[in-house]
Short mmCIF file of C-alpha atoms in Angstrom, two decimals:
data_model
loop_
_atom_site.label_atom_id
_atom_site.label_comp_id
_atom_site.label_asym_id
_atom_site.label_seq_id
_atom_site.Cartn_x
_atom_site.Cartn_y
_atom_site.Cartn_z
CA MET P 1 16.64 16.46 -4.45
CA LYS P 2 15.29 12.99 -4.33
CA ALA P 3 14.35 11.88 -0.88
CA ARG P 4 13.89 8.16 -0.56
CA SER P 5 11.20 6.80 1.65
CA SER P 6 11.96 4.09 4.13
CA LEU P 7 10.19 1.58 1.94
CA GLU P 8 12.44 2.38 -0.98
CA ARG P 9 15.55 2.16 1.12
CA GLU P 10 14.51 -1.19 2.50
CA PHE P 11 13.72 -2.44 -0.98
CA LEU P 12 17.08 -1.31 -2.31
CA GLU P 13 18.97 -3.01 0.47
CA LYS P 14 17.17 -6.28 0.04
CA TRP P 15 17.43 -6.20 -3.71
CA ARG P 16 21.13 -5.69 -3.44
CA LYS P 17 21.37 -8.61 -1.04
CA GLY P 18 19.52 -10.80 -3.46
CA LEU P 19 21.68 -9.89 -6.39
CA GLN P 20 24.85 -10.55 -4.48
CA ILE P 21 24.27 -14.24 -4.37
CA GLY P 22 23.42 -14.48 -8.06
CA LYS P 23 26.04 -16.14 -10.18
CA GLU P 24 27.55 -14.52 -13.23
CA ASP P 25 24.97 -15.02 -15.95
CA SER P 26 25.98 -14.84 -19.54
CA THR P 27 22.88 -13.97 -21.46
CA ILE P 28 20.89 -10.85 -20.99
CA LEU P 29 17.70 -12.80 -20.44
CA GLU P 30 19.21 -14.77 -17.61
CA ARG P 31 20.43 -11.61 -16.02
CA LYS P 32 17.07 -9.96 -16.44
CA ASP P 33 15.36 -12.90 -14.80
CA ALA P 34 17.75 -12.84 -11.89
CA ILE P 35 17.29 -9.11 -11.48
CA LYS P 36 13.53 -9.35 -11.62
CA LEU P 37 13.50 -12.25 -9.22
CA SER P 38 15.58 -10.42 -6.65
CA ALA P 39 13.48 -7.32 -7.07
CA ASP P 40 10.21 -9.17 -6.58
CA VAL P 41 11.43 -11.05 -3.56
CA ALA P 42 12.88 -7.89 -2.13
CA ILE P 43 9.66 -5.96 -2.49
CA ALA P 44 7.75 -8.85 -0.97
CA ALA P 45 10.15 -8.98 1.94
CA THR P 46 9.61 -5.38 2.95
CA LYS P 47 7.66 -4.69 6.13
CA ASN P 48 8.37 -8.19 7.27
CA ALA P 49 6.15 -9.87 4.67
CA ALA P 50 3.04 -9.20 6.66
CA THR P 51 0.32 -8.84 4.06
CA HIS P 52 -1.43 -11.50 2.04
CA TRP P 53 0.00 -10.52 -1.29
CA ARG P 54 3.53 -10.58 0.00
CA ARG P 55 3.21 -14.09 1.28
CA ALA P 56 1.48 -15.18 -1.90
CA LEU P 57 4.21 -13.64 -4.01
CA LEU P 58 6.92 -15.43 -2.09
CA CYS P 59 5.06 -18.71 -2.38
CA ASP P 60 4.69 -18.24 -6.10
CA VAL P 61 8.35 -17.46 -6.50
CA VAL P 62 9.40 -20.53 -4.59
CA SER P 63 6.96 -22.91 -6.23
CA GLU P 64 7.87 -21.71 -9.70
CA ASN P 65 11.48 -22.72 -9.35
CA PRO P 66 12.73 -24.46 -6.22
CA THR P 67 16.20 -23.01 -6.59
CA ASN P 68 14.71 -19.60 -5.91
CA LYS P 69 14.28 -20.61 -2.34
CA HIS P 70 17.90 -19.73 -1.63
CA VAL P 71 17.38 -16.20 -2.80
CA VAL P 72 14.23 -15.90 -0.75
CA GLU P 73 15.82 -17.15 2.41
CA HIS P 74 18.92 -15.05 1.91
CA ILE P 75 16.86 -11.90 1.56
CA LEU P 76 14.41 -12.73 4.28
CA GLY P 77 17.13 -13.77 6.65
CA HIS P 78 15.25 -16.75 7.97
CA LYS P 79 13.80 -20.02 6.88
CA PHE P 80 10.85 -19.73 4.55
CA LYS P 81 8.12 -22.27 5.16
CA ASN P 82 6.07 -22.98 2.12
CA THR P 83 3.50 -24.99 3.98
CA ALA P 84 -0.20 -24.32 3.70
CA THR P 85 0.08 -20.73 2.64
CA ARG P 86 -1.79 -21.13 -0.62
CA LEU P 87 -5.15 -22.82 -0.78
CA THR P 88 -5.77 -25.88 -2.82
CA ALA P 89 -8.35 -25.79 -5.61
CA CYS P 90 -10.96 -27.52 -3.47
CA SER P 91 -10.65 -25.24 -0.51
CA ARG P 92 -10.67 -22.29 -2.85
CA ARG P 93 -14.00 -23.43 -4.25
CA ILE P 94 -15.42 -23.70 -0.76
CA LEU P 95 -14.22 -20.24 0.07
CA ARG P 96 -15.79 -18.76 -3.03
CA ILE P 97 -19.12 -20.43 -2.34
CA SER P 98 -19.24 -19.05 1.17
CA GLN P 99 -18.38 -15.60 -0.13
CA LYS P 100 -21.15 -15.77 -2.71
CA ARG P 101 -23.66 -16.68 -0.06
CA ARG P 102 -22.59 -13.73 2.00
CA GLN P 103 -22.93 -11.34 -0.91
CA LYS P 104 -26.43 -12.47 -1.87
CA ALA P 105 -28.08 -10.77 1.07
CA ALA P 106 -28.46 -7.29 -0.44
CA PRO P 107 -28.78 -7.05 -4.22
CA ARG P 108 -27.79 -3.78 -5.82
CA ARG P 109 -28.23 -2.56 -9.32
CA VAL P 110 -25.88 0.30 -10.01
CA VAL P 111 -23.79 -1.49 -12.60
CA PRO P 112 -24.68 -4.86 -14.09
CA LYS P 113 -23.22 -7.38 -11.76
CA SER P 114 -21.46 -9.37 -14.42
CA ARG P 115 -19.19 -6.47 -15.32
CA LYS P 116 -18.27 -5.77 -11.75
CA ARG P 117 -17.57 -9.44 -11.26
CA ASN P 118 -15.32 -9.42 -14.30
CA ARG P 119 -13.40 -6.47 -13.03
CA SER P 120 -12.88 -7.88 -9.59
CA ARG P 121 -11.78 -11.10 -11.19
CA ALA P 122 -9.28 -9.21 -13.31
CA LEU P 123 -7.96 -7.44 -10.23
CA ARG P 124 -7.69 -10.73 -8.42
CA MET P 125 -5.55 -12.15 -11.15
CA LEU P 126 -3.26 -9.17 -11.05
CA VAL P 127 -2.65 -8.98 -7.34
CA PRO P 128 -0.70 -11.99 -6.10
CA GLY P 129 -2.84 -14.19 -3.97
CA GLY P 130 -5.94 -12.34 -5.04
CA GLU P 131 -8.14 -15.36 -5.64
CA GLU P 132 -8.48 -16.07 -1.99
CA MET P 133 -9.50 -12.61 -0.90
CA ASP P 134 -12.96 -11.22 -0.51
CA GLY P 135 -13.99 -7.78 -1.73
CA VAL P 136 -12.82 -5.72 1.19
CA LEU P 137 -9.51 -7.47 1.62
CA LEU P 138 -8.86 -7.32 -2.08
CA LEU P 139 -9.06 -3.53 -2.11
CA GLN P 140 -6.85 -3.27 0.95
CA GLU P 141 -4.24 -5.51 -0.54
CA THR P 142 -4.40 -3.69 -3.84
CA LEU P 143 -3.68 -0.45 -2.05
CA ASP P 144 -0.62 -1.79 -0.36
CA TYR P 145 0.48 -3.56 -3.51
CA ILE P 146 0.30 -0.41 -5.59
CA VAL P 147 2.38 1.49 -3.09
CA SER P 148 5.04 -1.18 -3.07
CA LEU P 149 5.06 -1.49 -6.84
CA ARG P 150 5.55 2.22 -7.14
CA ALA P 151 8.50 2.15 -4.78
CA GLN P 152 9.96 -0.74 -6.74
CA VAL P 153 9.58 1.04 -10.04
CA ASP P 154 11.10 4.25 -8.72
CA VAL P 155 14.18 2.56 -7.37
CA MET P 156 14.65 0.44 -10.48
CA ARG P 157 14.30 3.45 -12.70
CA CYS P 158 17.03 5.26 -10.80
CA LEU P 159 19.32 2.30 -11.04
CA ALA P 160 18.67 1.87 -14.72
CA SER P 161 19.30 5.51 -15.45
CA ILE P 162 22.57 5.62 -13.61
CA GLY P 163 24.30 2.94 -15.58
CA MET D 1 -17.51 7.64 31.44
CA GLU D 2 -14.71 5.54 32.75
CA PRO D 3 -16.85 3.10 34.78
CA ASN D 4 -18.99 2.31 31.78
CA VAL D 5 -15.94 1.53 29.80
CA GLU D 6 -14.54 -0.73 32.42
CA ALA D 7 -17.78 -2.62 32.66
CA VAL D 8 -17.99 -3.26 28.97
CA GLN D 9 -14.37 -3.95 28.43
CA PRO D 10 -14.00 -7.35 30.08
CA GLN D 11 -16.21 -9.01 27.51
CA PHE D 12 -13.82 -8.18 24.79
CA ARG D 13 -10.57 -8.38 26.60
CA SER D 14 -9.57 -11.65 25.05
CA GLY D 15 -10.28 -10.29 21.64
CA ILE D 16 -8.49 -7.04 21.88
CA SER D 17 -5.68 -7.83 24.22
CA GLY D 18 -3.52 -8.81 21.32
CA ALA D 19 -4.46 -5.66 19.53
CA LYS D 20 -3.73 -3.60 22.60
CA ILE D 21 -0.23 -4.97 22.82
CA VAL D 22 0.22 -4.19 19.19
CA PHE D 23 -0.95 -0.64 19.58
CA ASP D 24 1.15 -0.04 22.62
CA ASP D 25 4.15 -1.01 20.56
CA ILE D 26 2.97 1.18 17.76
CA ARG D 27 2.80 4.19 19.99
CA GLY D 28 6.46 3.80 20.70
CA LEU D 29 7.27 3.65 17.05
CA ILE D 30 6.02 6.99 15.87
CA PRO D 31 8.66 8.28 13.50
CA ASP D 32 9.41 11.69 12.09
CA PRO D 33 7.32 12.85 9.19
CA PRO D 34 7.79 10.43 6.38
CA GLU D 35 10.41 11.25 3.81
CA THR D 36 8.31 11.34 0.76
CA ASP D 37 8.54 13.32 -2.36
CA GLY D 38 5.87 15.68 -1.26
CA THR D 39 2.79 14.08 -2.72
CA SER D 40 0.00 13.45 -0.36
CA PHE D 41 -0.51 9.97 -1.75
CA THR D 42 2.74 8.60 -0.54
CA ALA D 43 2.37 10.29 2.80
CA LEU D 44 -1.04 8.79 3.09
CA LEU D 45 0.28 5.41 2.26
CA GLU D 46 3.51 5.30 4.09
CA LEU D 47 1.51 2.97 6.13
CA PRO D 48 -2.02 2.63 4.83
CA PRO D 49 -4.99 1.86 7.06
CA PRO D 50 -5.05 -1.69 5.82
CA GLN D 51 -2.03 -2.40 7.92
CA ALA D 52 -3.80 -1.17 10.99
CA VAL D 53 -6.86 -3.16 10.06
CA GLU D 54 -4.86 -6.28 9.51
CA LEU D 55 -3.18 -5.95 12.81
CA LEU D 56 -6.54 -5.84 14.43
CA VAL D 57 -8.29 -8.48 12.43
CA LYS D 58 -5.62 -11.06 12.77
CA GLU D 59 -5.68 -11.56 16.45
CA ASP D 60 -3.53 -14.60 16.24
CA PHE D 61 -0.65 -12.54 14.96
CA PRO D 62 2.48 -13.09 16.98
CA ALA D 63 2.51 -9.46 17.94
CA LYS D 64 5.64 -9.78 19.98
CA THR D 65 7.81 -11.60 17.52
CA MET D 66 6.75 -9.58 14.51
CA PRO D 67 8.46 -6.23 14.24
CA LEU D 68 5.81 -3.71 13.48
CA PRO D 69 5.68 -1.58 10.40
CA ILE D 70 6.38 2.07 10.82
CA PHE D 71 3.28 4.16 11.13
CA PRO D 72 3.11 7.61 9.68
CA SER D 73 2.60 10.52 11.96
CA ASN D 74 -0.50 11.45 10.06
CA ILE D 75 -2.98 11.52 12.83
CA ALA D 76 -6.04 11.85 10.70
CA LEU D 77 -5.04 8.80 8.78
CA ILE D 78 -4.72 6.80 11.93
CA ASP D 79 -8.12 8.01 12.94
CA ARG D 80 -9.55 6.67 9.73
CA ALA D 81 -7.71 3.47 10.33
CA SER D 82 -9.42 3.16 13.63
CA MET D 83 -12.74 3.62 11.91
CA PHE D 84 -11.93 0.84 9.55
CA SER D 85 -10.81 -1.37 12.33
CA VAL D 86 -14.23 -1.21 13.85
CA PHE D 87 -15.64 -2.21 10.51
CA ALA D 88 -13.23 -5.05 10.32
CA SER D 89 -14.11 -6.35 13.70
CA ALA D 90 -17.78 -6.11 12.92
CA ASP D 91 -17.66 -9.21 10.82
CA ASN D 92 -16.28 -11.60 13.32
CA PRO D 93 -18.37 -11.71 16.47
CA PRO D 94 -22.04 -11.59 15.62
CA ASP D 95 -23.02 -9.36 18.47
CA ARG D 96 -20.89 -6.43 17.47
CA THR D 97 -22.27 -3.68 15.30
CA ASN D 98 -21.00 -1.18 12.90
CA ILE D 99 -20.70 2.53 13.00
CA PHE D 100 -23.36 4.68 11.50
CA SER D 101 -24.44 8.09 12.57
CA ALA D 102 -21.57 8.70 14.91
CA SER D 103 -18.86 7.66 12.59
CA SER D 104 -20.39 9.16 9.49
CA SER D 105 -20.15 12.59 11.01
CA VAL D 106 -16.83 11.84 12.58
CA LYS D 107 -15.52 10.51 9.32
CA GLN D 108 -16.05 13.83 7.60
CA GLU D 109 -13.42 15.47 9.73
CA PRO D 110 -10.61 13.01 9.09
CA LEU D 111 -11.53 12.82 5.43
CA GLU D 112 -11.14 16.51 4.94
CA SER D 113 -8.07 16.82 7.04
CA GLU D 114 -6.28 13.99 5.28
CA TYR D 115 -4.37 16.35 3.13
CA HIS D 116 -3.49 18.83 5.82
CA ARG D 117 -0.76 17.10 7.57
CA ASN D 118 0.94 18.10 10.71
CA SER D 119 -0.57 21.07 12.42
CA SER D 120 -4.22 20.55 11.86
CA SER D 121 -4.39 16.82 12.26
CA PRO D 122 -3.81 16.54 16.01
CA ALA D 123 -6.55 19.08 16.58
CA VAL D 124 -8.89 17.21 14.31
CA SER D 125 -8.14 13.87 15.83
CA ASP D 126 -8.75 15.26 19.28
CA GLN D 127 -11.98 16.77 18.10
CA SER D 128 -13.11 13.59 16.49
CA LEU D 129 -12.26 11.59 19.55
CA LYS D 130 -14.10 14.03 21.75
CA SER D 131 -17.12 13.90 19.51
CA ILE D 132 -17.01 10.14 19.69
CA LYS D 133 -17.05 10.27 23.45
CA ARG D 134 -19.88 12.77 23.45
CA LYS D 135 -21.91 10.55 21.20
CA GLU D 136 -21.21 7.59 23.38
CA ARG D 137 -22.60 9.44 26.33
CA GLU D 138 -25.68 10.40 24.34
CA LYS D 139 -26.16 6.86 23.26
CA LYS D 140 -25.97 5.65 26.79
CA ASN D 141 -28.80 7.95 27.72
CA MET D 142 -30.89 7.23 24.69
CA GLN D 143 -30.52 3.52 24.74
CA VAL D 144 -32.76 3.14 27.70
CA LYS D 145 -35.61 4.92 25.95
CA GLU D 146 -35.39 3.52 22.47
CA SER D 147 -35.37 -0.20 22.48
CA THR D 148 -36.67 -0.69 18.97
CA LYS D 149 -33.47 0.39 17.32
CA LYS D 150 -30.76 -2.16 17.45
CA SER D 151 -27.37 -1.16 18.58
CA LYS D 152 -24.25 -3.14 18.69
CA LYS D 153 -21.73 -2.33 21.32
CA VAL D 154 -18.10 -1.93 20.64
CA VAL D 155 -15.63 -1.47 23.38
CA ALA D 156 -14.62 2.08 23.98
CA ASN D 157 -10.95 2.45 24.48
CA GLU D 158 -10.35 5.51 26.51
CA ALA D 159 -7.12 7.21 27.29
CA SER D 160 -6.29 8.24 23.80
CA ASP D 161 -3.02 10.07 23.77
CA GLY D 162 -2.16 13.05 21.65
CA SER D 163 -0.88 10.95 18.83
CA GLY D 164 -4.20 9.23 18.40
CA GLU D 165 -2.61 5.84 18.08
CA GLN D 166 -5.11 4.14 20.36
CA LEU D 167 -8.20 2.68 18.89
CA PRO D 168 -11.39 4.59 19.67
CA TYR D 169 -14.27 2.21 19.55
CA VAL D 170 -17.65 3.78 19.20
CA HIS D 171 -21.05 3.00 20.52
CA VAL D 172 -23.37 3.44 17.63
CA ARG D 173 -26.86 2.80 16.55
CA ALA D 174 -28.62 2.21 13.30
CA ARG D 175 -29.69 5.25 11.40
CA ARG D 176 -33.28 6.36 11.43
CA GLY D 177 -35.45 4.94 8.70
CA GLN D 178 -33.07 2.16 7.79
CA ALA D 179 -33.62 -1.52 8.19
CA THR D 180 -32.41 -2.83 11.47
CA ASP D 181 -32.17 -6.37 10.30
CA SER D 182 -28.87 -7.80 11.32
CA HIS D 183 -28.15 -9.04 7.84
CA SER D 184 -28.68 -5.71 6.19
CA LEU D 185 -26.70 -4.01 8.90
CA ALA D 186 -23.80 -6.27 8.22
CA GLU D 187 -24.25 -5.72 4.53
CA ARG D 188 -24.25 -2.01 5.01
CA ALA D 189 -21.12 -2.20 7.10
CA ARG D 190 -19.46 -4.21 4.39
CA ARG D 191 -20.47 -1.72 1.74
CA GLU D 192 -19.19 1.13 3.86
CA LYS D 193 -15.88 -0.64 4.20
CA ILE D 194 -15.62 -1.23 0.51
CA ASN D 195 -16.54 2.35 -0.30
CA ALA D 196 -14.00 3.70 2.11
CA ARG D 197 -11.25 1.65 0.58
CA MET D 198 -12.32 2.58 -2.89
CA LYS D 199 -11.98 6.19 -1.90
CA LEU D 200 -8.44 5.60 -0.73
CA LEU D 201 -7.62 3.85 -3.95
CA GLN D 202 -9.10 6.71 -5.89
CA ASP D 203 -6.80 9.07 -4.13
CA LEU D 204 -3.83 6.88 -4.81
CA VAL D 205 -4.26 6.13 -8.48
CA PRO D 206 -3.69 9.27 -10.53
CA GLY D 207 -6.59 10.47 -12.58
CA CYS D 208 -9.27 8.67 -10.64
CA ASN D 209 -10.58 11.66 -8.79
CA LYS D 210 -12.74 12.86 -11.63
CA ILE D 211 -14.23 9.52 -12.41
CA SER D 212 -17.49 8.78 -10.70
CA GLY D 213 -18.68 5.28 -10.16
CA THR D 214 -16.79 2.41 -8.72
CA ALA D 215 -16.69 0.38 -11.91
CA MET D 216 -14.67 2.92 -13.86
CA VAL D 217 -12.38 3.51 -10.94
CA LEU D 218 -11.76 -0.22 -10.75
CA ASP D 219 -10.86 -0.15 -14.42
CA GLU D 220 -8.33 2.57 -13.77
CA ILE D 221 -6.89 0.68 -10.84
CA ILE D 222 -6.50 -2.43 -12.91
CA ASN D 223 -4.81 -0.44 -15.64
CA HIS D 224 -2.48 1.12 -13.16
CA VAL D 225 -1.46 -2.17 -11.61
CA GLN D 226 -0.89 -3.68 -15.02
CA ALA D 227 1.19 -0.70 -16.08
CA LEU D 228 3.32 -0.89 -12.97
CA GLN D 229 3.93 -4.57 -13.42
CA ARG D 230 4.94 -4.07 -17.00
CA GLN D 231 7.24 -1.26 -15.96
CA VAL D 232 8.96 -3.62 -13.56
CA GLU D 233 9.54 -6.06 -16.38
CA PHE D 234 10.98 -3.48 -18.71
CA LEU D 235 13.08 -1.85 -16.06
CA SER D 236 14.62 -5.13 -15.07
CA MET D 237 15.49 -5.67 -18.72
CA ARG D 238 17.04 -2.25 -18.81
CA VAL D 239 19.06 -2.85 -15.71
CA ALA D 240 20.25 -6.11 -17.19
CA ALA D 241 21.16 -4.40 -20.44
CA VAL D 242 22.97 -1.53 -18.86
CA ASN D 243 25.70 -3.40 -17.12
CA PRO D 244 27.26 -6.82 -17.46
CA ARG D 245 28.06 -7.05 -13.78
CA ILE D 246 25.03 -6.89 -11.58
CA ASP D 247 26.35 -5.64 -8.29
CA PHE D 248 28.59 -3.10 -9.95
CA ASN D 249 25.87 -0.53 -10.29
CA PHE D 250 24.56 -0.78 -6.78
CA ASP D 251 27.67 0.74 -5.30
CA ALA D 252 27.34 3.62 -7.70
CA LEU D 253 23.70 4.03 -6.86
CA LEU D 254 24.32 4.01 -3.16
CA ALA D 255 27.16 6.47 -3.52
CA VAL D 256 24.99 8.73 -5.58
CA ASP D 257 22.24 8.47 -3.02
CA SER D 258 24.58 9.43 -0.27
CA GLU D 259 25.42 12.59 -2.17
CA SER D 260 21.71 13.22 -1.99
CA SER D 261 21.70 16.37 -3.95
CA ILE D 262 20.99 14.93 -7.30
CA ASP D 263 17.89 14.52 -9.30
CA ASN D 264 18.85 11.83 -11.69
CA SER D 265 15.56 11.42 -13.36
CA TYR D 266 16.26 13.82 -16.17
CA LEU D 267 19.02 11.92 -17.84
CA GLY D 268 17.43 8.56 -17.94
CA LEU D 269 18.47 6.17 -20.60
CA PHE D 270 16.04 4.08 -22.40
CA PRO D 271 15.18 2.86 -25.84
CA PRO D 272 11.89 4.53 -26.68
CA SER D 273 10.65 1.58 -28.66
CA ILE D 274 10.03 -0.60 -25.66
CA TRP D 275 8.58 1.97 -23.31
CA PRO D 276 5.06 0.80 -22.53
CA GLU D 277 2.41 3.46 -23.00
CA GLY D 278 1.43 7.06 -22.69
CA GLN D 279 -0.48 6.60 -19.51
CA THR D 280 2.59 6.11 -17.43
CA ASN D 281 4.27 9.04 -19.08
CA GLY D 282 1.26 11.17 -18.41
CA SER D 283 1.31 10.31 -14.79
CA ARG D 284 4.98 11.13 -14.44
CA GLN D 285 5.21 14.35 -16.26
CA GLN D 286 7.91 15.67 -14.07
CA GLN D 287 10.24 12.95 -15.29
CA PRO D 288 10.47 13.14 -19.03
CA TRP D 289 12.67 10.74 -20.93
CA LEU D 290 15.56 11.32 -23.26
CA ILE D 291 16.74 9.23 -26.13
CA ASP D 292 19.97 7.25 -26.09
CA GLY D 293 21.85 9.50 -28.43
CA LEU D 294 21.90 12.34 -25.95
CA HIS D 295 23.66 10.33 -23.33
CA LEU D 296 26.65 9.34 -25.42
CA PRO D 297 28.10 12.77 -26.19
CA SER D 298 27.98 13.75 -22.56
CA MET D 299 29.73 10.54 -21.62
CA GLY D 300 32.45 11.39 -24.10
CA ARG D 301 32.84 14.80 -22.61
CA VAL D 302 33.49 13.60 -19.12
CA ASP D 303 35.37 10.38 -19.56
CA ASN D 304 38.71 12.05 -18.98
CA SER D 305 37.94 12.06 -15.28
CA SER D 306 39.44 9.17 -13.41
CA ASN D 307 37.03 8.72 -10.60
CA PHE D 308 33.89 6.85 -11.46
CA ILE D 309 31.66 8.70 -9.11
CA THR D 310 32.33 12.28 -10.06
CA PRO D 311 31.42 11.88 -13.75
CA GLU D 312 28.13 10.54 -12.59
CA ASN D 313 27.67 13.53 -10.36
CA SER D 314 28.52 15.98 -13.09
CA LEU D 315 26.28 14.13 -15.48
CA LEU D 316 23.43 14.34 -13.15
CA SER D 317 23.68 17.77 -11.64
CA TYR D 318 22.13 20.76 -13.23
CA ASP D 319 24.97 23.14 -12.65
CA SER D 320 27.70 21.47 -14.59
CA PRO D 321 28.64 23.53 -17.63
CA ALA D 322 29.79 20.46 -19.51
CA ASN D 323 26.25 19.31 -19.66
CA SER D 324 24.60 22.48 -20.74
CA ALA D 325 24.02 21.04 -24.15
CA SER D 326 22.41 17.90 -22.88
CA LEU D 327 20.35 19.90 -20.45
CA HIS D 328 19.19 22.13 -23.26
CA SER D 329 18.00 19.17 -25.18
CA SER D 330 16.38 17.77 -22.09
CA GLN D 331 14.50 21.02 -21.67
CA LEU D 332 13.43 20.86 -25.26
CA LYS D 333 12.18 17.39 -24.67
CA ILE D 334 10.21 18.56 -21.67
CA GLU D 335 8.44 21.17 -23.71
CA LEU D 336 7.55 18.58 -26.28
#
């Protein structure tokens, strides 16, 4: 017996909502894009879009294609303000410099720093909105992100296997 | 004990008032045990500590307007969350300190009890809270004598209820023989935070328990996230391929869910050529995959039924005799 967690239920509901407003698409690629879009917005809208990565994901979705905003607002249920949620390149540079200064205080030599830096950079690129997070926040967000991704994958797998 | 708390509290009232409101709301929101599929990971992360930390750190959160996420009833987890919250708050005001000897011993208890859920956790959380209070009292006495060691004060929030939702702040001091420089203390707090979160991640990502060293674990985490993202891509393609009408399947899915006696993972359809990699299959060994050809004969067998839902049910239940053949092959596949 498959018991669905509350997260999965919420995701399913919101995904369904998002797909309802999609028009009838002819090609499979268009359909796939619409499905993926609704799924991503739905998973970002769970738990009231509280965490960094959720907000970043929604911003990315909206800035990629302005027509997506309708889907976002339909799923969220309220107006989505795109203002000032992502940093500009300049402010991002400032943030990184301040982070570097903070990290210089205690040097450690367990693993060569360059490799650790590369890994954290890779993780930042994967998690939406990762560039603007420091080490601690990054791990937190990754945790939450992995949980949500898992829920998303589980629900999608069920839906795909039913058809 | 109470008077001390009251005296210290006013300094921080502005800072934690928002958090207090939040946690009062949280207390009212304690749900039943989370409906997970039995793994400790998902129970652990029904609401991970980060949420609790975030709620604390972001004091400008509109706590009233924002509906709060549901917290698990895992008391030990909430205890850990409270530990982290102290870490989180350590960064902001410069005169607060982090937890060392007190929390390091207290942490052991929640860490071990993480995987024992309901019965043991309230006892542990009570114990840990009591030990925190005891240590606070000790600290109060010792502080007068030892002035060389720095100690940062955090507000102690008394009146913890049985659920352990309230935030126990701890009065702590730097460990013996360690630098008491404020910078290195902050650094150490930061490292502790990072290590704690890495441990949680290790528990979450399958196969990370045996790996030692944060770098390799990070590699695994990155792999896992990439794999999940790719799975989303492929699954959305599958969903698109499976049916021409998008909302058609949702009704079926919801109906099937409401039956709630079906494990539909065994008869999954997918073209094996585009399935990503063995790692995901290894991590989901209880859900093996079948090839397309198996699905078609079973569809042919049951298409004489008029109702759309019942063929699905018979397809997906173990007991249906019409599907013994497909189940046989599924079992063969499992053994492979």
